[in-house]
Amino acid sequence: MSEDKSSSALVLFSGGQDSTTCLAWALDRFAKVETIGFAYGQRHAIELDQRQILRAALLKNFPAWAEKLGEDHLLSLDVLAAISQSALTSEMAIAMDADGLPNTFVPGRNLIFLTFAGAVAYRRGLKHIIGGMCETDFSGYPDCRDDTIKAMQLALNLGMDRRFILDTPLMWLDKADTWRLADTLGGQKLTDLIIEETHTCYLGERGSRHAWGYGCGTCPACDLRAKGYAAWRGEPV
């Protein structure tokens, strides 16, 4: 009997909190799930090391998901760092640019990620492409907006003559809701894993352990994660 490709998914998996929650979401819903990550010269490249730690922990601690988790794909896109000057790809202070966007914005990053993910999904016969983009708690990145993702779905389907579905389960959730979703999906085992092993800090800092996980504690990504954790736990923000 042929495989039902409508029950297959490719998750954009960076090793961060959001993408790990999205991976759990996919494993809870689809029969076959693969992951894809990108090395693009990011300052916080330590997240790439965490990816395999997280995948191994999911295989070990969640037997029902283990049988669904398939191949991982890691693509090199160093050209992104070469053509963009951002605080995520170079040693510069995080600040707001004159156009109102934070200088952590890497122009075209999610558009490129989704294009390459579409190419891999095409080759692997996967239907759903899942990303952690969010328009509720975000830094103003235009490539995280719902309209952008809908446009990319249309472009991929027209350009590859497929009917991919781009799922963004976090699009309308704030960070507290993201913690809540992880707890609903995998309970304390999953939230503890997110605290201990995911990486969110823009500066690549894993020396300081906080209640919500590891990070510098001051960059925008750490601040958002900390406030979301406190709100989820019912603590003062």
mmCIF file of C-alpha atoms in Angstrom, residues 66-173:
data_model
loop_
_atom_site.group_PDB
_atom_site.id
_atom_site.type_symbol
_atom_site.label_atom_id
_atom_site.label_comp_id
_atom_site.label_asym_id
_atom_site.label_seq_id
_atom_site.Cartn_x
_atom_site.Cartn_y
_atom_site.Cartn_z
ATOM 1 C CA ALA A 66 10.243 7.923 18.192
ATOM 2 C CA GLU A 67 8.715 5.644 15.587
ATOM 3 C CA LYS A 68 7.586 8.694 13.589
ATOM 4 C CA LEU A 69 10.797 10.721 13.655
ATOM 5 C CA GLY A 70 12.705 10.244 10.445
ATOM 6 C CA GLU A 71 15.754 11.747 8.771
ATOM 7 C CA ASP A 72 17.428 15.032 9.590
ATOM 8 C CA HIS A 73 18.767 17.361 6.915
ATOM 9 C CA LEU A 74 21.341 20.075 7.650
ATOM 10 C CA LEU A 75 22.051 22.506 4.822
ATOM 11 C CA SER A 76 24.872 25.024 4.573
ATOM 12 C CA LEU A 77 23.697 28.509 3.611
ATOM 13 C CA ASP A 78 26.744 30.535 4.606
ATOM 14 C CA VAL A 79 26.014 32.935 1.782
ATOM 15 C CA LEU A 80 23.351 34.511 4.001
ATOM 16 C CA ALA A 81 26.016 35.792 6.374
ATOM 17 C CA ALA A 82 28.121 36.957 3.442
ATOM 18 C CA ILE A 83 25.390 39.131 1.934
ATOM 19 C CA SER A 84 23.795 40.485 5.116
ATOM 20 C CA GLN A 85 25.115 42.687 7.878
ATOM 21 C CA SER A 86 23.124 41.768 10.959
ATOM 22 C CA ALA A 87 23.593 41.225 14.675
ATOM 23 C CA LEU A 88 22.770 37.528 14.146
ATOM 24 C CA THR A 89 25.626 36.978 11.718
ATOM 25 C CA SER A 90 28.345 39.299 13.018
ATOM 26 C CA GLU A 91 29.762 40.618 16.285
ATOM 27 C CA MET A 92 27.783 43.832 16.548
ATOM 28 C CA ALA A 93 25.614 45.271 19.287
ATOM 29 C CA ILE A 94 21.897 44.511 19.061
ATOM 30 C CA ALA A 95 19.996 47.714 18.279
ATOM 31 C CA MET A 96 17.146 49.166 16.240
ATOM 32 C CA ASP A 97 17.920 50.297 12.700
ATOM 33 C CA ALA A 98 16.667 53.534 11.187
ATOM 34 C CA ASP A 99 13.920 51.656 9.312
ATOM 35 C CA GLY A 100 12.378 50.529 12.614
ATOM 36 C CA LEU A 101 13.546 46.923 12.345
ATOM 37 C CA PRO A 102 15.960 45.372 14.835
ATOM 38 C CA ASN A 103 19.406 44.717 13.382
ATOM 39 C CA THR A 104 18.909 41.030 14.232
ATOM 40 C CA PHE A 105 16.761 40.832 11.097
ATOM 41 C CA VAL A 106 18.455 38.773 8.373
ATOM 42 C CA PRO A 107 16.815 39.850 5.103
ATOM 43 C CA GLY A 108 15.258 36.976 3.197
ATOM 44 C CA ARG A 109 16.202 34.352 5.783
ATOM 45 C CA ASN A 110 12.808 32.688 6.190
ATOM 46 C CA LEU A 111 12.040 33.029 2.491
ATOM 47 C CA ILE A 112 15.249 31.170 1.664
ATOM 48 C CA PHE A 113 14.676 28.606 4.405
ATOM 49 C CA LEU A 114 11.189 27.830 3.121
ATOM 50 C CA THR A 115 12.395 27.589 -0.481
ATOM 51 C CA PHE A 116 15.083 25.063 0.407
ATOM 52 C CA ALA A 117 12.656 23.232 2.700
ATOM 53 C CA GLY A 118 10.229 23.035 -0.210
ATOM 54 C CA ALA A 119 12.924 21.531 -2.422
ATOM 55 C CA VAL A 120 13.744 18.893 0.217
ATOM 56 C CA ALA A 121 10.052 18.181 0.844
ATOM 57 C CA TYR A 122 9.563 17.750 -2.912
ATOM 58 C CA ARG A 123 12.411 15.237 -3.114
ATOM 59 C CA ARG A 124 11.328 13.392 0.043
ATOM 60 C CA GLY A 125 7.617 13.307 -0.799
ATOM 61 C CA LEU A 126 6.551 15.300 2.267
ATOM 62 C CA LYS A 127 3.301 17.269 2.312
ATOM 63 C CA HIS A 128 3.445 19.646 5.281
ATOM 64 C CA ILE A 129 6.247 22.151 5.934
ATOM 65 C CA ILE A 130 6.199 23.415 9.506
ATOM 66 C CA GLY A 131 7.862 26.531 10.863
ATOM 67 C CA GLY A 132 7.892 28.414 14.155
ATOM 68 C CA MET A 133 7.107 31.829 12.674
ATOM 69 C CA CYS A 134 4.984 33.971 14.947
ATOM 70 C CA GLU A 135 3.239 37.314 14.458
ATOM 71 C CA THR A 136 2.154 37.689 18.089
ATOM 72 C CA ASP A 137 5.478 37.766 19.935
ATOM 73 C CA PHE A 138 8.013 38.756 17.318
ATOM 74 C CA SER A 139 10.609 41.421 16.696
ATOM 75 C CA GLY A 140 8.886 43.004 13.735
ATOM 76 C CA TYR A 141 10.483 40.646 11.207
ATOM 77 C CA PRO A 142 8.391 40.923 8.020
ATOM 78 C CA ASP A 143 9.211 37.330 7.018
ATOM 79 C CA CYS A 144 7.446 36.048 10.152
ATOM 80 C CA ARG A 145 4.078 37.526 9.201
ATOM 81 C CA ASP A 146 1.111 35.336 8.342
ATOM 82 C CA ASP A 147 0.682 37.089 4.988
ATOM 83 C CA THR A 148 4.302 36.279 4.099
ATOM 84 C CA ILE A 149 3.840 32.587 4.894
ATOM 85 C CA LYS A 150 0.612 32.408 2.873
ATOM 86 C CA ALA A 151 2.386 34.057 -0.074
ATOM 87 C CA MET A 152 5.276 31.600 0.213
ATOM 88 C CA GLN A 153 2.891 28.646 0.230
ATOM 89 C CA LEU A 154 1.350 29.902 -3.006
ATOM 90 C CA ALA A 155 4.769 30.522 -4.578
ATOM 91 C CA LEU A 156 6.109 27.084 -3.632
ATOM 92 C CA ASN A 157 3.007 25.324 -4.902
ATOM 93 C CA LEU A 158 3.057 27.195 -8.206
ATOM 94 C CA GLY A 159 6.813 26.916 -8.669
ATOM 95 C CA MET A 160 7.049 23.214 -7.813
ATOM 96 C CA ASP A 161 3.610 22.113 -9.012
ATOM 97 C CA ARG A 162 2.818 20.608 -5.614
ATOM 98 C CA ARG A 163 0.231 21.187 -2.928
ATOM 99 C CA PHE A 164 2.412 21.808 0.085
ATOM 100 C CA ILE A 165 0.804 23.084 3.259
ATOM 101 C CA LEU A 166 2.848 25.535 5.315
ATOM 102 C CA ASP A 167 1.838 25.120 8.951
ATOM 103 C CA THR A 168 2.748 27.732 11.574
ATOM 104 C CA PRO A 169 1.260 26.451 14.855
ATOM 105 C CA LEU A 170 2.754 29.336 16.865
ATOM 106 C CA MET A 171 1.597 32.143 14.565
ATOM 107 C CA TRP A 172 -1.050 33.528 16.933
ATOM 108 C CA LEU A 173 0.463 32.410 20.253
#
